[in-house]
XYZ file of C-alpha atoms in Angstrom:
628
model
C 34.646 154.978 -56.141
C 35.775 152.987 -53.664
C 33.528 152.391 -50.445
C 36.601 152.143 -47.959
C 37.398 155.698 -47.571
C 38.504 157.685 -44.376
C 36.594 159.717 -41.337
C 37.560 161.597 -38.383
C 39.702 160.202 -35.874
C 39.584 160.828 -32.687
C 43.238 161.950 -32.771
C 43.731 165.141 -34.195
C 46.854 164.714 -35.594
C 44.982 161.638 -38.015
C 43.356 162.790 -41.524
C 40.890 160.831 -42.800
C 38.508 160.606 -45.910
C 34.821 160.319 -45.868
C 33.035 159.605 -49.100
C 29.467 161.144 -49.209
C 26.806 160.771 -51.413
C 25.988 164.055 -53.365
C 21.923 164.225 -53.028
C 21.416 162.011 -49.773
C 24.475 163.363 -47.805
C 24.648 159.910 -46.457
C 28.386 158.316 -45.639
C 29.257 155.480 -48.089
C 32.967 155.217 -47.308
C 35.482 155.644 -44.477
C 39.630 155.547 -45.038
C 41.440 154.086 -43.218
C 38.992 151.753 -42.235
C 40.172 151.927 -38.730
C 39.340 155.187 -38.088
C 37.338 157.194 -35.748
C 34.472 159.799 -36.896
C 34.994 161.970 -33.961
C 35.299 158.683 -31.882
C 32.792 157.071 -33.682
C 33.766 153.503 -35.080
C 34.113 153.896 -39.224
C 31.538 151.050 -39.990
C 29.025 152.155 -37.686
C 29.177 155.273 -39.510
C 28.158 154.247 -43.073
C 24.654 154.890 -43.826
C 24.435 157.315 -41.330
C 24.297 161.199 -42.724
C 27.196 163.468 -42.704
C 24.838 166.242 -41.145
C 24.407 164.362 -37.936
C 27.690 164.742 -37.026
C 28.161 168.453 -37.488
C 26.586 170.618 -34.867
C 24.057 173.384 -36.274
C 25.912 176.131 -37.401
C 28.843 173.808 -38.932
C 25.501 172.188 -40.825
C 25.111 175.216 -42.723
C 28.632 175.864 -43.755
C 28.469 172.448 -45.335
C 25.621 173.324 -46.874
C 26.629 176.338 -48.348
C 30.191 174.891 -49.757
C 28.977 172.365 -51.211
C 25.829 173.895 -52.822
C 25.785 174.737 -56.365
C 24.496 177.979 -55.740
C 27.598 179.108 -53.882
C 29.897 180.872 -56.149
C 32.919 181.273 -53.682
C 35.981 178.672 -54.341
C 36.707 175.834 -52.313
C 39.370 176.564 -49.455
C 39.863 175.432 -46.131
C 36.173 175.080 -44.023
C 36.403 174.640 -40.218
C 33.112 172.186 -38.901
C 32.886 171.489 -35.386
C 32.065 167.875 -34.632
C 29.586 166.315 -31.761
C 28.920 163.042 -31.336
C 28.323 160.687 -27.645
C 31.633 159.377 -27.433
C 33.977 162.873 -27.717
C 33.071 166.609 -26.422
C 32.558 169.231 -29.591
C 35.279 169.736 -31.392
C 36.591 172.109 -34.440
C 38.215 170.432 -37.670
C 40.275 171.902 -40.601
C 38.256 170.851 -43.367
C 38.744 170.286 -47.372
C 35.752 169.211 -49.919
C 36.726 167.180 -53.297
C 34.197 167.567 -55.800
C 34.343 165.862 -58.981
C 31.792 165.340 -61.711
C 29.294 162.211 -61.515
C 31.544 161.117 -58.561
C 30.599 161.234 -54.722
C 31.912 164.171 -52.552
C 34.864 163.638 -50.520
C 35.668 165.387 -47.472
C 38.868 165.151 -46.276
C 39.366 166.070 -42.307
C 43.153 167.289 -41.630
C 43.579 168.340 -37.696
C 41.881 169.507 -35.233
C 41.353 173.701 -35.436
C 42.300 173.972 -31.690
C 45.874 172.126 -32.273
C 46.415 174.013 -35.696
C 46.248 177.198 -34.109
C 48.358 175.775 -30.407
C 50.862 174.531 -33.491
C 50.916 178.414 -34.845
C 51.352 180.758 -31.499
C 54.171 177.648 -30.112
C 55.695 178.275 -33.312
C 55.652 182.067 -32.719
C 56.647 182.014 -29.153
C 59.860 179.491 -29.677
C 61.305 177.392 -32.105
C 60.145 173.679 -32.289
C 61.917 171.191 -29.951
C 62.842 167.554 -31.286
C 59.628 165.871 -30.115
C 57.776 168.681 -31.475
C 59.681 168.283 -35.250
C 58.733 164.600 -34.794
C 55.294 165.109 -34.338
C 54.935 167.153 -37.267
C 56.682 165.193 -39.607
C 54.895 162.312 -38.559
C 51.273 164.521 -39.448
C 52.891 165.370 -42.535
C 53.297 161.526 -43.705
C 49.948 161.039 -42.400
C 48.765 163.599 -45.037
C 50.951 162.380 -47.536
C 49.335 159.003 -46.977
C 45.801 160.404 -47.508
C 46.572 162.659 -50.458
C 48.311 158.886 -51.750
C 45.509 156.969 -50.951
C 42.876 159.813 -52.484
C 44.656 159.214 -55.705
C 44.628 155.383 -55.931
C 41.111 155.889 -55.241
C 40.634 158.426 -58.281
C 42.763 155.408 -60.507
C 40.123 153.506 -59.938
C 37.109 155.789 -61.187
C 35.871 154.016 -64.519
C 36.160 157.758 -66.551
C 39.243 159.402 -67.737
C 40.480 162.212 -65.193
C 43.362 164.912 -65.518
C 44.122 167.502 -63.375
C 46.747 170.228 -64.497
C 47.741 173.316 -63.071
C 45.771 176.589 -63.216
C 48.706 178.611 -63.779
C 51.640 178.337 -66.446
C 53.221 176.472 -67.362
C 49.817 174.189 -66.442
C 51.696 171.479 -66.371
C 49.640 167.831 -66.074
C 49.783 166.957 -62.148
C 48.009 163.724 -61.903
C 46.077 161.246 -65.274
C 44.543 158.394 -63.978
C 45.045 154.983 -65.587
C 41.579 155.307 -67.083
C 43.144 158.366 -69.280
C 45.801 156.056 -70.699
C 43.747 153.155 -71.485
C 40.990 155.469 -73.379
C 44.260 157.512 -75.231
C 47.243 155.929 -74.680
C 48.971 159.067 -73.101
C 51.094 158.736 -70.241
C 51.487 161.867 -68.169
C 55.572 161.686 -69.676
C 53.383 162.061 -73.235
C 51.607 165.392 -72.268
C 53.530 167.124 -69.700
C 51.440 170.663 -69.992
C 48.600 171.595 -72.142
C 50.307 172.828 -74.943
C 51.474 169.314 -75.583
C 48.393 168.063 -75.076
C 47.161 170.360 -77.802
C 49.872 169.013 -80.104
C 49.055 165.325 -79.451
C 45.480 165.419 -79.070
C 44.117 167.670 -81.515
C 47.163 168.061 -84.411
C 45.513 171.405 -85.702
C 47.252 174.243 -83.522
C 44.281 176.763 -84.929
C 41.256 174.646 -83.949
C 42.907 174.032 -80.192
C 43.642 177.413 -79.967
C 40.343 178.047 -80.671
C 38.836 175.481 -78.922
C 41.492 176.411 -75.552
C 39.652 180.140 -75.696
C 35.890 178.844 -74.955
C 37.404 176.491 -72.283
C 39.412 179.483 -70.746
C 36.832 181.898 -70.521
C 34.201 179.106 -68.616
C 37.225 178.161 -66.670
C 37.647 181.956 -65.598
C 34.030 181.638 -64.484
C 34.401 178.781 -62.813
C 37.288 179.823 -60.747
C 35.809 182.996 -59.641
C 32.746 181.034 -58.256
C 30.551 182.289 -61.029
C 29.632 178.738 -62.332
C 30.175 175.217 -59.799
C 31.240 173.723 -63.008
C 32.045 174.369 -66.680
C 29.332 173.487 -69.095
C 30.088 170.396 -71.033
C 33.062 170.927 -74.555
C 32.976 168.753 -77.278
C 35.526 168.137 -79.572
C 37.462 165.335 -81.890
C 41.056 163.732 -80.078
C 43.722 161.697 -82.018
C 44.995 158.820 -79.536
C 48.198 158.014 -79.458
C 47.559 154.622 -81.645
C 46.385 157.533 -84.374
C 42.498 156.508 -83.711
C 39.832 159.188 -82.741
C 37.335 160.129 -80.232
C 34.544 162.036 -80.087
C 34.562 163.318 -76.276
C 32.471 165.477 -74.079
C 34.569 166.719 -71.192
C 33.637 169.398 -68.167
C 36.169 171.108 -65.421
C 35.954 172.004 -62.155
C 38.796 174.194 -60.714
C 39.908 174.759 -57.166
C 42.850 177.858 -56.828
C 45.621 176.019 -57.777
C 43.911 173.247 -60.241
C 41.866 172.135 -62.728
C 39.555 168.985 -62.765
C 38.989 167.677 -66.417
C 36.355 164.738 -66.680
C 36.370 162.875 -70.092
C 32.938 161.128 -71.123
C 33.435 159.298 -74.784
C 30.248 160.527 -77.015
C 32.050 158.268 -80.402
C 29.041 156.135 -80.200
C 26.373 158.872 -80.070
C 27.505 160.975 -81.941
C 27.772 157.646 -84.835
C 24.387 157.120 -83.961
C 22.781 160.631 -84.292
C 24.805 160.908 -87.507
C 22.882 157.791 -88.921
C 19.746 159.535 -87.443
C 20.258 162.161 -89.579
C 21.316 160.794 -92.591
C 18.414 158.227 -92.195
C 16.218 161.155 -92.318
C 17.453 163.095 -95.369
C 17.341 159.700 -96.912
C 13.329 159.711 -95.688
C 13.038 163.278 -97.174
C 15.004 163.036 -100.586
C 12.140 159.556 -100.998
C 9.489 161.236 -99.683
C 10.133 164.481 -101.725
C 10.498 162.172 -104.929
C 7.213 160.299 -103.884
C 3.810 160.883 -105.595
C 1.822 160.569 -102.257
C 1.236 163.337 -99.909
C 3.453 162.897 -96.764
C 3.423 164.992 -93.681
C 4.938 164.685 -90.154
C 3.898 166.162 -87.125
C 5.922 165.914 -84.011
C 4.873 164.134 -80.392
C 3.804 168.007 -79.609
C 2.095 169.007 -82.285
C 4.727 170.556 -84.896
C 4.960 170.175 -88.381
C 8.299 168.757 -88.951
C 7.764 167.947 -92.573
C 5.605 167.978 -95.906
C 6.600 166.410 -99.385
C 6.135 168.226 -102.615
C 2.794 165.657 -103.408
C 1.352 167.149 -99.750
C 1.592 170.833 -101.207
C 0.162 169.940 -105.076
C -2.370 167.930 -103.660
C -3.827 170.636 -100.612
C -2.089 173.889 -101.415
C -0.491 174.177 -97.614
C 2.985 174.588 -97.193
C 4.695 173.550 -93.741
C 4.451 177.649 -93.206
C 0.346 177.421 -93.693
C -0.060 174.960 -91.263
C 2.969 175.061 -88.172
C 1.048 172.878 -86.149
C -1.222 169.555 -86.504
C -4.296 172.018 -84.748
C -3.654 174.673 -87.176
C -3.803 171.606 -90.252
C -7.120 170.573 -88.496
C -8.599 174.240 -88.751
C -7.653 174.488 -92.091
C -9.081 171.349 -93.613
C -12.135 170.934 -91.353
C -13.168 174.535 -91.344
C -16.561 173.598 -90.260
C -16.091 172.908 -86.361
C -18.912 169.701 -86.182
C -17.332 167.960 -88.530
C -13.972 168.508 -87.206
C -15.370 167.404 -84.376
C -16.545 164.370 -86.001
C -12.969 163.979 -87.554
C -11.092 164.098 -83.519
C -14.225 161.970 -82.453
C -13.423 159.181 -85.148
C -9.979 159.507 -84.375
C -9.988 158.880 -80.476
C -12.883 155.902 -81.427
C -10.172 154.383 -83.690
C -7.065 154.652 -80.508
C -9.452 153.217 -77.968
C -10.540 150.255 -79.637
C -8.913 146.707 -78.351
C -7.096 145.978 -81.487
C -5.821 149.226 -81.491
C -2.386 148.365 -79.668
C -2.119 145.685 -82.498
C -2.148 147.560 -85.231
C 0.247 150.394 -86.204
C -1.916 152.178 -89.070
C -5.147 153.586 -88.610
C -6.903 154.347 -91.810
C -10.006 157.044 -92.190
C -11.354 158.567 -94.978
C -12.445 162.628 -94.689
C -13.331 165.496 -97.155
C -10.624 167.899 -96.715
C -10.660 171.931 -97.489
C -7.357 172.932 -99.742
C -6.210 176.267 -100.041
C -7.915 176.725 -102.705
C -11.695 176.481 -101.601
C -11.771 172.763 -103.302
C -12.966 169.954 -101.078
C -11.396 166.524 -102.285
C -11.846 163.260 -100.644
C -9.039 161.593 -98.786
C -7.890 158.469 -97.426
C -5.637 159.109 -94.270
C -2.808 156.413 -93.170
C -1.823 157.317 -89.901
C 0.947 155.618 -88.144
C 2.660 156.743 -84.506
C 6.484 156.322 -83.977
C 8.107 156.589 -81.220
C 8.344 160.531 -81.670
C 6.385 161.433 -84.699
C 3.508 160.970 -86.146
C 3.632 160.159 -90.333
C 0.397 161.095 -92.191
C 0.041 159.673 -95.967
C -2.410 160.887 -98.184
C -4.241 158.861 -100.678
C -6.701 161.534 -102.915
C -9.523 159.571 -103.958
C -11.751 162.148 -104.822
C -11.748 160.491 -108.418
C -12.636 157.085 -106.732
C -15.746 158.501 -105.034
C -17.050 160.324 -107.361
C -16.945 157.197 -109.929
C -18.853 154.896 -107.065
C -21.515 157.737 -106.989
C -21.981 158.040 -110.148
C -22.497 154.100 -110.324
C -24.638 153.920 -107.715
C -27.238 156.645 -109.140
C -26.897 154.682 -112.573
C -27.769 151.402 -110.506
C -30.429 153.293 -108.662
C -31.689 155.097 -112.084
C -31.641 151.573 -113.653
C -33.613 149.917 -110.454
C -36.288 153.063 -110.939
C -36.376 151.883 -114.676
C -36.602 147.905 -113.857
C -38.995 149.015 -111.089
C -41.423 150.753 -113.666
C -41.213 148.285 -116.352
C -41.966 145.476 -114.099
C -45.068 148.145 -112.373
C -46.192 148.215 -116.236
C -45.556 144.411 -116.601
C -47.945 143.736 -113.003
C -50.578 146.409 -114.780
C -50.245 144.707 -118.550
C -50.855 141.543 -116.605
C -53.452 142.604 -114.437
C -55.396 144.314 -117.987
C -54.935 141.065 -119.923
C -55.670 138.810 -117.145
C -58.992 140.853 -116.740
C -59.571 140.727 -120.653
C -59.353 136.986 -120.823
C -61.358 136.382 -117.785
C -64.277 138.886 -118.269
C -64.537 139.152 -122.351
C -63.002 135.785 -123.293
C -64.381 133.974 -120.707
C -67.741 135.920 -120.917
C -68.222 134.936 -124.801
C -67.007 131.382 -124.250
C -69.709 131.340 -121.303
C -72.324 132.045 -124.083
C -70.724 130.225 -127.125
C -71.659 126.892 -124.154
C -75.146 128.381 -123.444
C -75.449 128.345 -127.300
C -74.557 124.724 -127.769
C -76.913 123.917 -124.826
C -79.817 125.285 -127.009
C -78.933 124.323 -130.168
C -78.626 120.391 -129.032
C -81.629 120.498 -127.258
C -83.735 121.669 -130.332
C -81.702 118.646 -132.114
C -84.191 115.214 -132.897
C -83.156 112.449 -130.928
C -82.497 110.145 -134.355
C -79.574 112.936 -134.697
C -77.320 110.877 -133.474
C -74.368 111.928 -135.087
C -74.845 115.407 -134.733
C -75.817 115.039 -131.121
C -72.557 113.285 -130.522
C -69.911 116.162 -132.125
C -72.327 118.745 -130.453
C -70.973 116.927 -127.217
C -67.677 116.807 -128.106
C -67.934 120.978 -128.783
C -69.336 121.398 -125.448
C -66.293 119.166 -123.730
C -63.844 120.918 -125.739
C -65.462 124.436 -124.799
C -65.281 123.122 -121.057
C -61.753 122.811 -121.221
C -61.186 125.948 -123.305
C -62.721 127.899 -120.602
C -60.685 126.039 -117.975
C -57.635 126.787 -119.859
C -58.672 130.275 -120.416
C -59.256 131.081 -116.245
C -56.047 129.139 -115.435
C -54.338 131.463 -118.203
C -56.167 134.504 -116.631
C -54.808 133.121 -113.382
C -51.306 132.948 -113.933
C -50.971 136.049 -115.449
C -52.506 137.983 -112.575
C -54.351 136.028 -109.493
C -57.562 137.564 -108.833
C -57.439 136.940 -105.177
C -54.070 138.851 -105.028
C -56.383 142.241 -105.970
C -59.354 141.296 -104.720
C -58.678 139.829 -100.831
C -54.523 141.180 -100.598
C -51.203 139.393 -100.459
C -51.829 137.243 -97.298
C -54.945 135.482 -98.899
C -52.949 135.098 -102.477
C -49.920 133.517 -100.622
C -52.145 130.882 -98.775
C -53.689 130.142 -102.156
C -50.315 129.467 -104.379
C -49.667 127.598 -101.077
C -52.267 125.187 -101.993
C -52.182 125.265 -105.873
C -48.082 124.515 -104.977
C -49.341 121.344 -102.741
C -51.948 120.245 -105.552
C -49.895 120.491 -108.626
C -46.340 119.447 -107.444
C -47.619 117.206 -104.079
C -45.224 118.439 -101.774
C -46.495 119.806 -98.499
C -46.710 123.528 -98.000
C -47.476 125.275 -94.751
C -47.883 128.541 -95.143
C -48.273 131.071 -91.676
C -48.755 134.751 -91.220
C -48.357 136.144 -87.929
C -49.079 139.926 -88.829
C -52.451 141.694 -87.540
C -54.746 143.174 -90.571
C -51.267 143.710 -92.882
C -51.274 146.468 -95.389
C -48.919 146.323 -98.085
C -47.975 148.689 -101.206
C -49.080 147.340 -104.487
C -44.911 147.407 -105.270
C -44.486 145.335 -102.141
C -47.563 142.747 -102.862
C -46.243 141.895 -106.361
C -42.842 141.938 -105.294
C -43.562 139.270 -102.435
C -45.931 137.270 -104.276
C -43.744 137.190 -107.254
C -40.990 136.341 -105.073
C -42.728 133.597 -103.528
C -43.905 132.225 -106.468
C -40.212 132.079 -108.019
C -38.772 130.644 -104.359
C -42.064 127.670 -105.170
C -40.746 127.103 -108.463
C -37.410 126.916 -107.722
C -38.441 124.095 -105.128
C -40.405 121.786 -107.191
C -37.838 122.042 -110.324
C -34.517 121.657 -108.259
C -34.731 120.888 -104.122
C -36.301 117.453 -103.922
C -37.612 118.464 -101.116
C -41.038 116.722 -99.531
C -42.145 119.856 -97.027
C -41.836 123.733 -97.678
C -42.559 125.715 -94.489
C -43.383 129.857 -95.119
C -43.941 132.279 -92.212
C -45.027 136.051 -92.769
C -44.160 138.089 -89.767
C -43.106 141.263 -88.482
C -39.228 142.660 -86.872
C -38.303 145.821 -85.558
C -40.880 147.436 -87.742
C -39.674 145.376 -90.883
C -42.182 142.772 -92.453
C -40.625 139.587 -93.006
C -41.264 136.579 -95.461
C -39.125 133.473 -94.588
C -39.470 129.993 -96.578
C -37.391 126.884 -95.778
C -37.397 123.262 -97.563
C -36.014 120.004 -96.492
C -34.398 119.494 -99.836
C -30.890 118.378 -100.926
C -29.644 122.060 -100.902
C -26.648 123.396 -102.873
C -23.168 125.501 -102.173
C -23.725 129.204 -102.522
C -20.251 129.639 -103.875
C -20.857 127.471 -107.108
C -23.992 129.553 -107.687
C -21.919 132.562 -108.288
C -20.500 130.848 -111.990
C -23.874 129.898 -112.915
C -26.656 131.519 -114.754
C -29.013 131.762 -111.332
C -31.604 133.778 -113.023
C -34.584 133.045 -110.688
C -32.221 133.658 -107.190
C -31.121 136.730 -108.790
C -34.434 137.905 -110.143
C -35.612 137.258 -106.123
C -32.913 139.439 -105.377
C -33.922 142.310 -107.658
C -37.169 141.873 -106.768
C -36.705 142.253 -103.298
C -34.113 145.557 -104.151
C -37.403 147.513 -106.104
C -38.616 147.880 -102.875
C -35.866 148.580 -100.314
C -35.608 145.155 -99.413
C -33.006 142.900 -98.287
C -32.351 139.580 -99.879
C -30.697 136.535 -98.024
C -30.467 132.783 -98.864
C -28.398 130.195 -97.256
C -28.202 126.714 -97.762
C -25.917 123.566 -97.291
C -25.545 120.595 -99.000
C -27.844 117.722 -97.629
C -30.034 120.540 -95.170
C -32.078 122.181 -97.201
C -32.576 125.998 -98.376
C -33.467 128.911 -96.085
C -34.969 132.122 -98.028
C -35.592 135.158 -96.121
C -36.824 138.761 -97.571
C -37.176 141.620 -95.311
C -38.736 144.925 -96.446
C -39.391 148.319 -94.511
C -43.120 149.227 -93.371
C -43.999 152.079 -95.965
C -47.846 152.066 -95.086
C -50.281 151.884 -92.431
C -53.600 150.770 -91.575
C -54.588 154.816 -90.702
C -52.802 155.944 -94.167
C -54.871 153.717 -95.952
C -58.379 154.302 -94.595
C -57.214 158.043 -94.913
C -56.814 157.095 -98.803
């Protein structure tokens, strides 16, 4: 629109335009620019609001014509003026009102000199001066009407105005019109043309021309400000079509027609919805259980795999609460299930990432309960739900894990029975074995004492038998000892650690410092072999394989866990070319350390050493066992 449009001159025989905006009121254009708003200077009235010039009452016949609630037509309105430079006056006053366009209020003449005008012409017939006078208001009108229209040329929609009455001929296209269809106003002289042109199928314009007629009747009563918006298909002139949307307004005599081109949309929600029968005719066609719920909540979609998997069909569950009631029936854990959900969106990384994945045990309609892994992903609209039943899945990992636990029960027992067979033997050799040996040497002592010194000979291999028993009965407690440690029985695991500390130092000479930090520990017999065993194997380990010249162990207790830790100075190895190699004695420490609800960690580097560290739960106390 253009901004240079006219106001009220001080003259009354000027007309002028003033271009308003429609929700401010505020003036945004003044023709011709040299004109007076009721002897107000044109640019000093831009900005400024129409209302300030209109005195009270005149405010709310504005208001009234050109509210949308006003269902009279548009005629002739008389405001009376006030401003600081001119006394009150009353003008004849016309409102333009297009679509998506500012108003435009065009001020003819002053009321008072309209009516002088009517009783002169009444009383006498016009003299010369008074004929030129009026022809000279006329061309002043004729120049405002002209000028209204070169301003409508330059609106950047298409605009046609045609009469309301027959033969409704076309009174005015802008150049807009032609550029978007090629038709000059010679092209489509009335409607009926226009229907010939424009739409080639006489039955569908017809039919078409009927809706638009009966809003247009509306609309021209004052039932409706404006018509609500048509669409339809147009050949242009070059034989190409539009898709337009187009809306009237009507004043007694003629009809407003705005044009908006909807080709583009229209293309665009046609690929929107062939884009999503594609997504249906997949997702139907899919294995996987797909559903789609809607930014409020609906259920705008579930695949054939969504049904056969939970038994709901989009009519079961309308709404994403009513899916949540059905498959969480129990209301904590569907609390648990929104819970995990709103965790998952307010993470960081949330924004990131596009899928959130959960696993839940879901209700059918059936009374079944499978296991299922969610994807959930949020468009801009929707939000897509794929199922992933792995109810099969999780009932194969527990059934490995109670074989692994059944066959860590089993491992646990034999190696209980092993630490008992040992403990029996060890006993066996040490108290029969090393009882009869004991008296086999207190035999010999006897016997070579009642032997005559010139026995040389005999005196000598009796000698030899009693050296030989020596060792044997060395042999025979160090056997004993291996197989089960006395002290670990007799004084507990503390005492036994400090001692294969020393018999470690003595045998291999590498240093060993062995600490315990723990007050009066008490310890399940499962837990003292395990450790023991476990330290032993960690000791072994050292001497065959770490070069190492100082081992230090520390015994100690963590958040009510008991923990053994034992580092070397040794050449240490990579982890990761452990796990192609028969590691026996690490993964015997692990499984020892598993019997007993333990946890198992080693970590070394090349060139640093080893670090071993087992920690175990407190199963006993000093009070249980003195209550044993």
């Amino acid at each position: 629109m253009d901004t240079s449009m006219p106001a009220i001159n001080n003259r009354s025989e000027d007309v002028i335009l003033v271009s308003i905006e429609k929700k401010s009121g505020v003036i945004n254009g003044i023709w011709p620019k040299e004109a007076r708003l009721h002897g107000v200077a044109g640019k000093r009235c831009i900005g400024k609001k129409i209302l300030s010039f209109l005195i009270p009452a005149s405010k709310a016949v504005f208001k009234n014509a050109v509210s949308k609630k006003n269902k009279q037509p548009a005629g002739i309105l008389q405001l009376e003026f006030c401003s600081k430079k001119l006394p009150d006056a009353t003008y004849d006053c016309s409102i333009w009102n297009v679509r998506k366009q500012p108003l435009v209020l065009m001020i003819h003449r002053s009321a008072s000199q309209s009516s002088q005008s009517s009783q002169k012409s009444q009383s006498h017939m016009p003299q010369p001066d008074e004929l030129i006078a009026w022809e000279k208001a006329e061309k002043l009108v004729l120049a405002a009407e002209n000028k209204f229209k070169r301003i409508l040329e330059k609106m950047t929609t298409p605009i046609a105005v045609y009469e309301v009455h027959e033969p409704k001929r076309f009174v005015f296209i802008n150049p807009k019109f032609t550029e978007w269809f090629g038709y000059t106003i010679e092209d489509i002289p009335t409607i009926d043309r226009w229907g010939q042109q424009a739409y080639r199928d006489e039955v569908h314009f017809r039919t078409l021309q009927k809706g638009w007629q009966a809003e247009l009747k509306l609309v021209y009563h004052g039932e409706k400000y404006e018509s609500r918006p048509f669409e339809s298909k147009v050949y242009c002139k070059d034989g190409t079509i539009k898709e337009l949307e187009f809306t009237f307004t009507t004043d007694e005599n003629l009809v407003f027609v705005n044009f908006n081109d909807i080709t583009e949309r229209n293309s665009f929600l046609r690929a929107l919805h062939e884009n999503e029968k594609k997504f249906r005719d997949i997702s139907e066609q899919l294995p996987i259980p797909i559903c789609v719920f809607s930014d409020a909540g609906e259920t705008k979609f579930v695949n054939n795999a969504f049904v056969d998997t939970f038994g709901y069909t989009r009519d079961d569950i309308p709404t994403h609460k009513e899916w949540l009631n059905k498959a969480y029936p129990n209301e904590n854990y569907r609390n648990v299930v929104n819970a995990a959900r709103e965790n998952a969106i307010s993470r960081p990384n949330h924004k990131t990432r596009s899928t959130l994945i959960c696993q839940f045990e879901v209700n059918c309609k059936d009374g079944s309960k499978k296991h299922i892994e969610f994807s959930a992903s949020k468009g801009n609209k929707n939000l897509y739900l794929v199922a992933n039943d792995i109810t099969g899945k999780v009932k194969a990992e527990q059934e490995l894990k109670q074989s692994h636990r059944q066959l860590r029960e089993l491992s646990s027992y034999l190696e209980n029975i092993r630490e008992e067979e040992r403990k029996h033997i060890s006993r066996e050799i040490h108290d029969e074995l090393g009882q009869q040996l004991t008296l086999l040497k207190l035999d010999l002592l006897q016997m070579s004492k009642k032997l005559p010194p010139e026995a040389k000979e005999m005196i000598e291999k009796m000698r030899q038998a009693d050296l030989l028993l020596a060792e044997t009965m060395r042999s025979v407690r160090k056997i004993a000892t291996q197989l089960r440690p006395s002290i670990l029985d007799n004084l507990g695991l503390v005492s036994a650690l400090e001692w294969q500390s020393r018999e470690f130092e003595k045998n291999f000479g590498i240093r060993c410092i062995f600490e315990s930090l723990l007050y009066e520990p008490q310890f399940t017999t499962k837990q003292s072999n395990a450790l023991f065993r476990i330290y032993q194997e960690a000791l072994t380990n050292i001497a065959r394989h770490a070069s190492a010249t100082q081992v230090d162990a520390v015994l100690s207790m963590e958040e009510n866990r008991i923990v053994l830790e034992i580092r070397d100075n040794g050449k240490g190895f990579n982890p990761n070319d452990m796990a192609h190699k028969k590691t026996l004695g690490l993964k015997g420490m692990q499984e020892r350390a598993l019997m007993i609800d333990g946890d198992f960690h080693i970590d070394s580097t090349p060139g640093k050493g080893t670090y071993i560290q087992i920690s175990i739960p407190i199963l006993i106390t000093n009070h249980e066992i003195s209550q044993q």
